[in-house]
mmCIF file of C-alpha atoms and ligand atoms in Angstrom:
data_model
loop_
_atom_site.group_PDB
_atom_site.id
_atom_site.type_symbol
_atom_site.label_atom_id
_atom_site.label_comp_id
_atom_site.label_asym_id
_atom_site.label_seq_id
_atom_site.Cartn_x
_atom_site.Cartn_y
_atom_site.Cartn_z
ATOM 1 C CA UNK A 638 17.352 127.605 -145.035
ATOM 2 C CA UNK A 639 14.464 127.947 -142.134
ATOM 3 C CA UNK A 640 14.575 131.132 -140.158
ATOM 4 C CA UNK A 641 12.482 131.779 -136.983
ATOM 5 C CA UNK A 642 10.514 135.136 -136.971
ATOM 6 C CA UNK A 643 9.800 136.441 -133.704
ATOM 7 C CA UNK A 644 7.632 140.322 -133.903
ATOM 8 C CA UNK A 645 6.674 141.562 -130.428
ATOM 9 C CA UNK A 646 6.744 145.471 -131.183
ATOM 10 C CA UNK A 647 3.102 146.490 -130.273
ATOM 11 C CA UNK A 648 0.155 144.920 -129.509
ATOM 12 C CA UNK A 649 0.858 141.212 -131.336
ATOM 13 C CA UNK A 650 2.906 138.257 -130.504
ATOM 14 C CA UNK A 651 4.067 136.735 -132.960
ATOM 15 C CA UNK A 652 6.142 134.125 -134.617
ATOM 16 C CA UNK A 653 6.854 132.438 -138.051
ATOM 17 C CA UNK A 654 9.166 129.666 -139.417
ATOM 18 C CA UNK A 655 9.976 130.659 -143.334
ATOM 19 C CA UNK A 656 12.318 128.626 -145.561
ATOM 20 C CA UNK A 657 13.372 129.823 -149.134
ATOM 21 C CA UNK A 658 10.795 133.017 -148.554
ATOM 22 C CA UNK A 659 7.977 130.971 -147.847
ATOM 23 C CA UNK A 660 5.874 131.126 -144.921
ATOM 24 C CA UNK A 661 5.802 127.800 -143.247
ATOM 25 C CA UNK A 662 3.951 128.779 -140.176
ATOM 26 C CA UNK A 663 2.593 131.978 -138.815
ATOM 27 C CA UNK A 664 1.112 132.584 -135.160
ATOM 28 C CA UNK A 665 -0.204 135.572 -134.389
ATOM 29 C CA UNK A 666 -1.603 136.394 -130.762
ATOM 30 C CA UNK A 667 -3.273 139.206 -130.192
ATOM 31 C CA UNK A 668 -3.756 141.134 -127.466
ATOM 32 C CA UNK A 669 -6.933 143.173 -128.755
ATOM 33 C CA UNK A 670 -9.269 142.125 -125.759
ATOM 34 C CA UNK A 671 -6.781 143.336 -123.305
ATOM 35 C CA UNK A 672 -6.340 147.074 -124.254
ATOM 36 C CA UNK A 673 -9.888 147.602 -126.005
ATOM 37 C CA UNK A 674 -10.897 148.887 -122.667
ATOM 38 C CA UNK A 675 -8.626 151.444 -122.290
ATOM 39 C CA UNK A 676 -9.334 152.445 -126.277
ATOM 40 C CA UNK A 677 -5.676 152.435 -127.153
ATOM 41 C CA UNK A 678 -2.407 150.047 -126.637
ATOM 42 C CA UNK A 679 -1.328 150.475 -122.695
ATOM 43 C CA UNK A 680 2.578 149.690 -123.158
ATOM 44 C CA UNK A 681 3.189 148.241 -119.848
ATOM 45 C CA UNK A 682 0.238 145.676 -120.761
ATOM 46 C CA UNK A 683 1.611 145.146 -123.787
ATOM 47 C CA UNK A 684 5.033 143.471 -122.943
ATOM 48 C CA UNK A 685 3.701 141.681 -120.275
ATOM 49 C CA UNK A 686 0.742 140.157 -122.238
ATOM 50 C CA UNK A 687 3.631 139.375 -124.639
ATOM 51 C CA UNK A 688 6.133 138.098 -121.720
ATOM 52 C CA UNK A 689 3.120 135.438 -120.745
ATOM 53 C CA UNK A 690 2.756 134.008 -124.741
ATOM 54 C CA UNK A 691 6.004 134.777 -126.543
ATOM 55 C CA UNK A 692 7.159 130.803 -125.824
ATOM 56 C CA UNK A 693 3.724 128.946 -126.619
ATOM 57 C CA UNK A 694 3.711 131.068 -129.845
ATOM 58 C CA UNK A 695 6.902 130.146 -130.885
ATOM 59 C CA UNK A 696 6.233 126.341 -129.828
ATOM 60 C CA UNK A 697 2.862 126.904 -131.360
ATOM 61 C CA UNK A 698 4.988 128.144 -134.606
ATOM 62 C CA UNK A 699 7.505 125.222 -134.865
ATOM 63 C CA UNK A 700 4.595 122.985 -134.532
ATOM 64 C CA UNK A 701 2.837 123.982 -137.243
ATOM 65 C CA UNK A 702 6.043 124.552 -139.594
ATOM 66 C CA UNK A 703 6.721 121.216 -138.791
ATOM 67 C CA UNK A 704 10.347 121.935 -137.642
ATOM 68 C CA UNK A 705 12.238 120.841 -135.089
ATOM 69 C CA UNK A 706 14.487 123.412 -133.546
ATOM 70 C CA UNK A 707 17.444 121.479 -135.146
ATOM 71 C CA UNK A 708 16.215 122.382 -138.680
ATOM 72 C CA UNK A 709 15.980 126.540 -137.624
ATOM 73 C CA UNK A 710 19.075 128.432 -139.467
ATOM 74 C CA UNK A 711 18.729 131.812 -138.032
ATOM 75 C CA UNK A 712 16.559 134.011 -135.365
ATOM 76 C CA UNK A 713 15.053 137.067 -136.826
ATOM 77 C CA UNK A 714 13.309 139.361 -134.697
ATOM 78 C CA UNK A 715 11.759 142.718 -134.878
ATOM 79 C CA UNK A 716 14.079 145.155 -133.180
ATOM 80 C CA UNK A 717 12.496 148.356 -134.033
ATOM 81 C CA UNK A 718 10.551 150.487 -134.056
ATOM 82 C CA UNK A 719 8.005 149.847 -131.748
ATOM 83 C CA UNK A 720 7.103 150.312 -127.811
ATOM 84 C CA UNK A 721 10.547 149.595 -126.183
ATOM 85 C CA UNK A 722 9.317 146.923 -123.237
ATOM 86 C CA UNK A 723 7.656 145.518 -125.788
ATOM 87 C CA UNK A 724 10.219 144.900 -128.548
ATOM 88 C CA UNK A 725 12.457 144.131 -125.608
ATOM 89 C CA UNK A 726 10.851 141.099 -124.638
ATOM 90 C CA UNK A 727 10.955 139.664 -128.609
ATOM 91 C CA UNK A 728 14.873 140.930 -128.344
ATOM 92 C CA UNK A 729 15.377 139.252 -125.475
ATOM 93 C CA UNK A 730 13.934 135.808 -126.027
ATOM 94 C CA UNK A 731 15.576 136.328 -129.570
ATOM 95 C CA UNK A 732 18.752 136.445 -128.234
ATOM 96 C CA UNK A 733 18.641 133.850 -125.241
ATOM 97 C CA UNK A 734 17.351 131.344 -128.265
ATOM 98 C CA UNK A 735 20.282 132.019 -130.810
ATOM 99 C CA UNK A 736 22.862 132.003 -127.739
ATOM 100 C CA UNK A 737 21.269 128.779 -126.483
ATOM 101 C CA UNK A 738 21.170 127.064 -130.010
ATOM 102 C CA UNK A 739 24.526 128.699 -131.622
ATOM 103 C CA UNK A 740 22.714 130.431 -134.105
ATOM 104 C CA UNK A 741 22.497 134.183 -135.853
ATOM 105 C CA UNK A 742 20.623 136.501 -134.891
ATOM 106 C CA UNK A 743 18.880 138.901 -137.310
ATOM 107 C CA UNK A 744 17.540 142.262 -135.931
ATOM 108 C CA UNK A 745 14.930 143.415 -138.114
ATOM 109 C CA UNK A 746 13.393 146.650 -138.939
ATOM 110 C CA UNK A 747 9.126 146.707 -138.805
ATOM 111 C CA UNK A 748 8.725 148.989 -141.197
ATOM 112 C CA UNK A 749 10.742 147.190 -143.719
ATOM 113 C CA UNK A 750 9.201 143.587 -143.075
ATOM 114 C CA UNK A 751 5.636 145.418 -143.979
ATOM 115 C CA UNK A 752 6.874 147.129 -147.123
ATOM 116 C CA UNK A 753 8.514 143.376 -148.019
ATOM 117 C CA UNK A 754 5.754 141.523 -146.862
ATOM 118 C CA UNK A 755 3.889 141.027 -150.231
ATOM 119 C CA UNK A 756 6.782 139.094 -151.676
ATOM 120 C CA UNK A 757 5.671 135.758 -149.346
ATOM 121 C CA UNK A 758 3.381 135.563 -151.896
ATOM 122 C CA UNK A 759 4.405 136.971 -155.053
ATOM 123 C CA UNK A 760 7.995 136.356 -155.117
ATOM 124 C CA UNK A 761 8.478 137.653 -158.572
ATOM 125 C CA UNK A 762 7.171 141.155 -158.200
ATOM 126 C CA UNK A 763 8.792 143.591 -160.260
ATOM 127 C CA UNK A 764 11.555 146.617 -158.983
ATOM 128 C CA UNK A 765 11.494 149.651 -158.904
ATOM 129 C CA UNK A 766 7.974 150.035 -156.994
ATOM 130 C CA UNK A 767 6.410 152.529 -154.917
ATOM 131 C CA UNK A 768 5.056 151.074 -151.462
ATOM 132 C CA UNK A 769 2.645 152.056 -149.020
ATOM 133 C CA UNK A 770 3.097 151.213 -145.423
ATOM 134 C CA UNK A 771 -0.275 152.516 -143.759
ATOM 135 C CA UNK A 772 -0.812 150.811 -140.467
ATOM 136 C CA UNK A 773 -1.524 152.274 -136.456
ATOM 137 C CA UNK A 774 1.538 153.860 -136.097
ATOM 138 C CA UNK A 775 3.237 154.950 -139.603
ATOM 139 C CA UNK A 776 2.011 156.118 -142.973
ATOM 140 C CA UNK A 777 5.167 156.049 -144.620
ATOM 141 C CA UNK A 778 5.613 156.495 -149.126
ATOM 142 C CA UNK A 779 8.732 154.493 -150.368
ATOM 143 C CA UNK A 780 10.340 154.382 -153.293
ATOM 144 C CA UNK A 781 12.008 150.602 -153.550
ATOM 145 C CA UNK A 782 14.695 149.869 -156.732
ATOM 146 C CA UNK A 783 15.522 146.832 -154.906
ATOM 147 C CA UNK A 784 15.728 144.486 -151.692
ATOM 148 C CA UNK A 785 17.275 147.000 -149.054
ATOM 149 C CA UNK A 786 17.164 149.919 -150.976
ATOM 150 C CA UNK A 787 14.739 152.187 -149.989
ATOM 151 C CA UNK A 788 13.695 155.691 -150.413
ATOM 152 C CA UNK A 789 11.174 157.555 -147.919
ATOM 153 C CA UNK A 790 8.963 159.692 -150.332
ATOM 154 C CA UNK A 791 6.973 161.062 -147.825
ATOM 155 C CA UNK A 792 5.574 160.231 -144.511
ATOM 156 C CA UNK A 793 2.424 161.538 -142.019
ATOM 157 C CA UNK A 794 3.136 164.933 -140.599
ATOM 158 C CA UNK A 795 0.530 163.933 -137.235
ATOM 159 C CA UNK A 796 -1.264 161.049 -136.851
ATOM 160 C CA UNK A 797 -1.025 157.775 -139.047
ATOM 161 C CA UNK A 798 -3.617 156.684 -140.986
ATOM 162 C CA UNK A 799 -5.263 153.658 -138.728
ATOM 163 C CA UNK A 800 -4.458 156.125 -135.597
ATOM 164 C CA UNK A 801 -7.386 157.817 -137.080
ATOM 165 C CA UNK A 802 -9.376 155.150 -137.702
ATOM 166 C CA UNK A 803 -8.836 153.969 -134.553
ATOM 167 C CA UNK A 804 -9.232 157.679 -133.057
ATOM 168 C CA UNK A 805 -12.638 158.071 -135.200
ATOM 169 C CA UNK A 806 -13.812 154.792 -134.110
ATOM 170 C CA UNK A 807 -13.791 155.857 -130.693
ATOM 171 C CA UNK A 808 -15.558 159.012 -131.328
ATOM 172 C CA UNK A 809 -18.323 157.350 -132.863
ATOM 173 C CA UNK A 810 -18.488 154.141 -129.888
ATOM 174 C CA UNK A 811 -17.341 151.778 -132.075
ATOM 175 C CA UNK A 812 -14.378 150.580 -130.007
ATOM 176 C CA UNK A 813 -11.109 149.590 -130.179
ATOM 177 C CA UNK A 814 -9.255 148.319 -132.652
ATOM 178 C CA UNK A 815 -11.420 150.994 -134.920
ATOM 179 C CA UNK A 816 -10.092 149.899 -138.424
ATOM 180 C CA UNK A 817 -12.174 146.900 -138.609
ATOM 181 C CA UNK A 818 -14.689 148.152 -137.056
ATOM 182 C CA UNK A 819 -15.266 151.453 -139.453
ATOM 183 C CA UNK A 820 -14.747 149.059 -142.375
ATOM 184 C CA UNK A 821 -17.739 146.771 -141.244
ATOM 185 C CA UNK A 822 -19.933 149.464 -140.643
ATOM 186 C CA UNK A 823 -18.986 151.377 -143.951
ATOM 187 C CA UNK A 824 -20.680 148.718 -146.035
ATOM 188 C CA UNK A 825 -23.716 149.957 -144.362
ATOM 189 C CA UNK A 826 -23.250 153.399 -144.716
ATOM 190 C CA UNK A 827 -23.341 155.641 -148.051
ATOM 191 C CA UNK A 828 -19.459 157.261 -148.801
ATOM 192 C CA UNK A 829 -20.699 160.610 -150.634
ATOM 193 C CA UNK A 830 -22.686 161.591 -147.414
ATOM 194 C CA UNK A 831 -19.882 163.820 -146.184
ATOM 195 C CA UNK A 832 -17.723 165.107 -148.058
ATOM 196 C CA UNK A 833 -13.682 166.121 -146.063
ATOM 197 C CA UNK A 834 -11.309 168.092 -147.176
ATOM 198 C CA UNK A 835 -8.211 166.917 -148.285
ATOM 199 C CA UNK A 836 -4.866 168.625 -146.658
ATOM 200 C CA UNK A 837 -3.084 170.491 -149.195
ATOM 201 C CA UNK A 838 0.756 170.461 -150.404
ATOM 202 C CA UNK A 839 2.755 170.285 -153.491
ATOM 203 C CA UNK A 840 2.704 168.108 -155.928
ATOM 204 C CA UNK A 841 6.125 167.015 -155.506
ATOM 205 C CA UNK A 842 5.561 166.770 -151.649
ATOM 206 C CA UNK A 843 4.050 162.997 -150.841
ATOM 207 C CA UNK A 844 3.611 163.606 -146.838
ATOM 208 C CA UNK A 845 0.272 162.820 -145.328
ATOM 209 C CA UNK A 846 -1.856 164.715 -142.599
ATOM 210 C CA UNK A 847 -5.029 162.900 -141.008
ATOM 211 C CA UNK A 848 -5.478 164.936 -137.497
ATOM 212 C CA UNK A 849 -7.878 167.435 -140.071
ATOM 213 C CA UNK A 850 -10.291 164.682 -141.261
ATOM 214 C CA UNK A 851 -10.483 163.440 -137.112
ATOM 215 C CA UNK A 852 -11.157 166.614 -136.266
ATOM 216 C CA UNK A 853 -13.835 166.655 -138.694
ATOM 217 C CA UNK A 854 -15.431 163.691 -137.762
ATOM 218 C CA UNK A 855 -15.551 164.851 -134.039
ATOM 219 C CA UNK A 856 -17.255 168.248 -135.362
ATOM 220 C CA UNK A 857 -19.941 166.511 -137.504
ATOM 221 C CA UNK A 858 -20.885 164.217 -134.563
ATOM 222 C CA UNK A 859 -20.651 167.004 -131.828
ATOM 223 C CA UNK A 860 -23.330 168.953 -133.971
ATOM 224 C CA UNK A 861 -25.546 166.135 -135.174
ATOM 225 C CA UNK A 862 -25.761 165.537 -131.455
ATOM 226 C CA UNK A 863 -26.678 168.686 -131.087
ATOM 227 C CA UNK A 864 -29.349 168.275 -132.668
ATOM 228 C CA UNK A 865 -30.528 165.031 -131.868
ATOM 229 C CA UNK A 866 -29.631 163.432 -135.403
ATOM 230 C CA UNK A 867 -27.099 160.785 -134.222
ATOM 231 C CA UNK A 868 -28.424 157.328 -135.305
ATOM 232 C CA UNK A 869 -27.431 153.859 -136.910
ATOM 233 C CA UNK A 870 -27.776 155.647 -140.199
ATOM 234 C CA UNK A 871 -25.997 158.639 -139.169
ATOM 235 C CA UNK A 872 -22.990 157.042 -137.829
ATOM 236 C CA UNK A 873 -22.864 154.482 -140.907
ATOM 237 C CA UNK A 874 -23.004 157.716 -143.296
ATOM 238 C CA UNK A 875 -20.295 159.614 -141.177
ATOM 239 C CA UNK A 876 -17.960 156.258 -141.038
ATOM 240 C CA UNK A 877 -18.446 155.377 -144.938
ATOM 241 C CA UNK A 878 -17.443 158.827 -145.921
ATOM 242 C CA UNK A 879 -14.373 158.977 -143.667
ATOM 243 C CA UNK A 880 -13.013 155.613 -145.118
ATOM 244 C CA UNK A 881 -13.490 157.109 -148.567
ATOM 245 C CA UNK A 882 -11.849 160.431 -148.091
ATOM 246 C CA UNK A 883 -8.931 158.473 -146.372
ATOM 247 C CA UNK A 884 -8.616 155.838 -148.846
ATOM 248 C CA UNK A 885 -9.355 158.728 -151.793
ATOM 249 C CA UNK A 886 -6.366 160.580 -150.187
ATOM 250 C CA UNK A 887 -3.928 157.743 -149.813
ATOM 251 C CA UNK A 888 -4.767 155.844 -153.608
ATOM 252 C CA UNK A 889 -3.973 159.552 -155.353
ATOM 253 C CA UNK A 890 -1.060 159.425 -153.263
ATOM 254 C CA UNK A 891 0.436 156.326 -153.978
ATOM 255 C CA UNK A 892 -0.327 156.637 -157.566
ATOM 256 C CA UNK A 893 1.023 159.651 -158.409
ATOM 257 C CA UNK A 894 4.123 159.041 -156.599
ATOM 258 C CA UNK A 895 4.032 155.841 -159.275
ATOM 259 C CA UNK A 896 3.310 157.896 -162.343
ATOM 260 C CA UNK A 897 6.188 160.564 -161.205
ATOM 261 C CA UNK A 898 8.820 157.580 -160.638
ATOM 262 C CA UNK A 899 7.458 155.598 -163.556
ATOM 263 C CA UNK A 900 7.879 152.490 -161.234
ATOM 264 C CA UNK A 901 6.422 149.166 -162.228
ATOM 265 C CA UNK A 902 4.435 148.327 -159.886
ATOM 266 C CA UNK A 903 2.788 149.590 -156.406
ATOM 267 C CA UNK A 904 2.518 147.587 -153.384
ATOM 268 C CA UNK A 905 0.321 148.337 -150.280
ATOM 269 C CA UNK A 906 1.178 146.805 -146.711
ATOM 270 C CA UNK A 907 0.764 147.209 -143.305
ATOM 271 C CA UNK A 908 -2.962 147.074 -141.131
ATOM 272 C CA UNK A 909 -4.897 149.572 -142.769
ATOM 273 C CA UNK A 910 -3.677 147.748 -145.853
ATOM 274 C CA UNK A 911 -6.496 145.130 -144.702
ATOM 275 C CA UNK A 912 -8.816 147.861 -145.823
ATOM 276 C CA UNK A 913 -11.236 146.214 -148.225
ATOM 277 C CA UNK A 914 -12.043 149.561 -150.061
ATOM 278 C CA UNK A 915 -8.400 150.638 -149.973
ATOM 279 C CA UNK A 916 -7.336 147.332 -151.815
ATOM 280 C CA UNK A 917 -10.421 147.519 -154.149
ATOM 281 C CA UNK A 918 -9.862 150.885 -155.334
ATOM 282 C CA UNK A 919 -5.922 150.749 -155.385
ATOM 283 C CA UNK A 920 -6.209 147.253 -157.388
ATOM 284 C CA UNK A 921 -8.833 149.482 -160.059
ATOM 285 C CA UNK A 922 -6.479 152.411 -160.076
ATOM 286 C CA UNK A 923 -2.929 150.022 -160.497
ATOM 287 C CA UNK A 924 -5.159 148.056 -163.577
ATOM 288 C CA UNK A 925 -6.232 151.708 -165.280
ATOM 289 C CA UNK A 926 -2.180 152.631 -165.000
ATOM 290 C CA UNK A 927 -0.945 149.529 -165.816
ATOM 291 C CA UNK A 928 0.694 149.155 -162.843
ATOM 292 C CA UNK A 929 1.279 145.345 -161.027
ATOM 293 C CA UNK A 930 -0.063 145.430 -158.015
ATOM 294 C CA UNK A 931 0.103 143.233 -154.429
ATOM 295 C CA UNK A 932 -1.266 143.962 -151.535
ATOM 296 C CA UNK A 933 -0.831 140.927 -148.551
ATOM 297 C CA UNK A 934 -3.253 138.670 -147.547
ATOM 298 C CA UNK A 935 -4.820 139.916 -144.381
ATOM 299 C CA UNK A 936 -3.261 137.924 -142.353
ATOM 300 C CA UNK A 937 0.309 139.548 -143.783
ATOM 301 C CA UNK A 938 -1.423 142.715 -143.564
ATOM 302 C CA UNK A 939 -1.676 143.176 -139.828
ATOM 303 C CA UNK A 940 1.319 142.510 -137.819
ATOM 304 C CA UNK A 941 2.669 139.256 -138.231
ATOM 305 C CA UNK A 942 6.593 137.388 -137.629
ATOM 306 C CA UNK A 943 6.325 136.148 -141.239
ATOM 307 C CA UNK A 944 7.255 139.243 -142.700
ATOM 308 C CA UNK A 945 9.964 139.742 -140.110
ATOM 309 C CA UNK A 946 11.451 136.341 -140.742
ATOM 310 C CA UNK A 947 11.193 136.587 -144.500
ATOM 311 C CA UNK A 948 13.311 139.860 -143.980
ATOM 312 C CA UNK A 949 15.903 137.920 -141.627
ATOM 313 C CA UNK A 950 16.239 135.278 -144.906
ATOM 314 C CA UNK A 951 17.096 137.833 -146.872
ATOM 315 C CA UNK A 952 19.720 139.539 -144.515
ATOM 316 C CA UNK A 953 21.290 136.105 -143.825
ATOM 317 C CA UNK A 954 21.843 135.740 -147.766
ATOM 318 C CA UNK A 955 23.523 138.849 -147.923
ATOM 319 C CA UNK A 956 25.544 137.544 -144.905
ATOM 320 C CA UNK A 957 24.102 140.066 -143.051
ATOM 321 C CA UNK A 958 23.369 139.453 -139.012
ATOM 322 C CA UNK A 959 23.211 140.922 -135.922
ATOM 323 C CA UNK A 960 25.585 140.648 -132.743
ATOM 324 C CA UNK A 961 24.478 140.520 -129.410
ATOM 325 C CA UNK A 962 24.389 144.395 -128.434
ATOM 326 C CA UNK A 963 21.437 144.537 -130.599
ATOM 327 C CA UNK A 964 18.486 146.704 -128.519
ATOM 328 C CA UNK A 965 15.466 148.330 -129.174
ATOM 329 C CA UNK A 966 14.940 151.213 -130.876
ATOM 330 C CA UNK A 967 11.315 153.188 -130.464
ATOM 331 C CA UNK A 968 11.880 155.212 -133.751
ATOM 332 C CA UNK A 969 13.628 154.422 -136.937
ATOM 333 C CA UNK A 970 12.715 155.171 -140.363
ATOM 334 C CA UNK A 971 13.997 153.483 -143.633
ATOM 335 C CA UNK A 972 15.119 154.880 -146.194
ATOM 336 C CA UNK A 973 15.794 158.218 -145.472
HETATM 337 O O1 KG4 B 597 0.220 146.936 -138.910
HETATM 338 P P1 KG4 B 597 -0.646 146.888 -137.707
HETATM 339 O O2 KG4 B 597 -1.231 145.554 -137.327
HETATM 340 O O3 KG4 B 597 0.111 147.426 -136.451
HETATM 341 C C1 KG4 B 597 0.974 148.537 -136.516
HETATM 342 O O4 KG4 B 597 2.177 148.315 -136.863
HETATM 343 O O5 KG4 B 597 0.475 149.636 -136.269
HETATM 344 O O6 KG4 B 597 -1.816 147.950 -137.926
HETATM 345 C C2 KG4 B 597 -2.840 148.141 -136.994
HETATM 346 C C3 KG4 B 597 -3.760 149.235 -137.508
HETATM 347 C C4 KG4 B 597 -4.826 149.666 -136.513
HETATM 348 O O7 KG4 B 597 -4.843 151.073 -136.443
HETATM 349 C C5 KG4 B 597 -6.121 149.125 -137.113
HETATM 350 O O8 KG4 B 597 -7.248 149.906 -136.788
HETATM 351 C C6 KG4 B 597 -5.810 149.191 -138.587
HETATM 352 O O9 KG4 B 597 -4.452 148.788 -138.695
HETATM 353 N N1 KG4 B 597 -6.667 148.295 -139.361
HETATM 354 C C7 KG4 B 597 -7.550 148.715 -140.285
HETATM 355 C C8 KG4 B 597 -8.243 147.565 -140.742
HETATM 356 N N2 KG4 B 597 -7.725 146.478 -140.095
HETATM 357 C C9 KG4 B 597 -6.760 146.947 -139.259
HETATM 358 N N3 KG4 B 597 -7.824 149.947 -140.724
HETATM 359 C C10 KG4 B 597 -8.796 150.060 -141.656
HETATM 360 N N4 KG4 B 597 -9.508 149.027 -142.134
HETATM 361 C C11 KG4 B 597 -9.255 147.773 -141.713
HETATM 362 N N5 KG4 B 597 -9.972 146.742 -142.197
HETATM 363 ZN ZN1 ZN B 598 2.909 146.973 -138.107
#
């Protein structure tokens, strides 16, 4: 069985061919160097940036598969949540496709192709796990017993995790997208320099707060500019100890929410997921707790159509597909 992924929900176009869970092909086209100058995703950009590449990409992601559109089963494609015009235009290419062809059509949930993402590559991984979705718009805590059943643990009371990376990025004229950017510049930098305080709740409680460690950052800059000490070194320091009081925050997070659910393994997904110290010091903390542990390949990390087709396989097992009222939804959460 071949499925066609097609993920259009933010600021990537995207497609992917997968057969048996497999990634065959995965294009991903991103539209970075159009919104970097406005420091943030401009929606109206957004799906018409996609609306100019959404049929190369899929051409692109035949090609590569090595598939003719003969050999595609099923169209799966993200259908929320996301910026509306922009999942729209996936939708609707999505939809003129399976009409054209005779084919199903599979909407797929975002959040759910990042927390399933890991299994393109380790198809074998345990249930019941605990999984971390941590990208630019959701830092969401799931319990998962199995393939479509989902609990939401906990989830970010303000911003998500890379909105502050992003959001801290800016403030120290790094640009946009900030995650990468702060991770570069960390390596540089020493991670004890400044030390954050983490938000408080109960134990039992697995939310997530960021806007206090932002706000922090901004402070610390506004009053080492104050005083003249802003340099390399300074801004290194200050972005080195923000990644490690963020990824500090989110590995005691995930891991206790393991240790309380005795899962078997934890899984981390989504674009801060691409974190290198995040995925170093989960992979240590998983090992000391015995716990199995995947996190994605980058490129599986960040958005991608893979993980939305790999979901669509899944559905289409379970005989499970969309008709063609399916729309776009802005906000949805699993599992709740
Ligand atoms: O999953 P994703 O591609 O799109 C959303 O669904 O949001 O995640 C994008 C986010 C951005 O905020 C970006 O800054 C962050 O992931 N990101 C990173 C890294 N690479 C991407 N954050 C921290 N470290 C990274 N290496
Ligand atoms: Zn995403």
């Amino acid at each position: 069985m071949k499925v066609l992924g097609i993920e259009s929900s933010c600021d990537e176009t995207a497609a992917s061919v997968v057969e048996h869970g497999r990634a065959l092909s995965n294009i991903v086209a991103s539209q970075h160097e159009v919104h970097a100058r406005f420091g943030g995703v401009v929606p109206e950009l957004a799906s018409r940036r996609h609306v100019e590449v959404i049929i190369p990409v899929i051409e692109q992601a035949l090609a590569q598969a090595k598939t003719s559109w003969e050999e595609i089963d099923a169209i799966a494609v993200t259908s929320a949540p996301g910026l509306l015009g922009a999942l729209l235009v996936g939708i609707s290419v999505a939809k003129s496709l399976a009409l054209a062809r005779n084919l199903p059509l599979i909407g797929v949930n975002h959040l759910e192709a990042h927390l399933n993402a890991p299994f393109l590559e380790q198809p074998d991984f345990p249930h019941p796990y605990v999984g971390l979705v941590v990208s630019g718009g959701h830092t969401s805590l799931y319990h998962v017993k199995d393939f479509g059943d989902y609990h939401l643990l906990g989830a970010t009371r303000d911003d998500a995790a890379g909105e502050a990376f992003d959001k801290a990025a800016i403030l120290l004229g790094l640009g946009y997208p900030g995650g990468p950017r702060i991770d570069a510049l960390s390596k540089q930098g020493n991670a004890r320099a400044f030390r954050f305080t983490k938000p408080k709740f109960s134990d039992s409680n697995f939310d997530f707060s960021f806007s206090g460690y932002k706000t922090a950052v901004r402070l610390l800059y506004q009053k080492a500019e104050e005083t003249g000490l802003v340099d390399e070194k300074f801004k290194a320091d200050l972005a080195a100890s923000f990644q490690q009081a963020l990824v500090d925050f989110l590995t005691e997070r995930l891991m206790s929410a393991a240790q309380m659910l005795g899962a078997k393994g934890v899984v981390l997904s989504g674009g801060v997921a691409a974190n290198r110290t995040l995925r170093e010091q989960v992979k240590l903390e998983a090992e000391k707790n015995n716990f199995r542990f995947v996190v994605p390949a980058m490129n599986l990390c960040t958005d991608n159509a893979a993980m939305i087709a790999y979901v669509g396989e899944q559905y289409l097992k379970r005989g499970k597909r969309s008709d063609f009222s399916l729309g776009a939804t802005a906000n949805q959460e699993i599992g709740l």
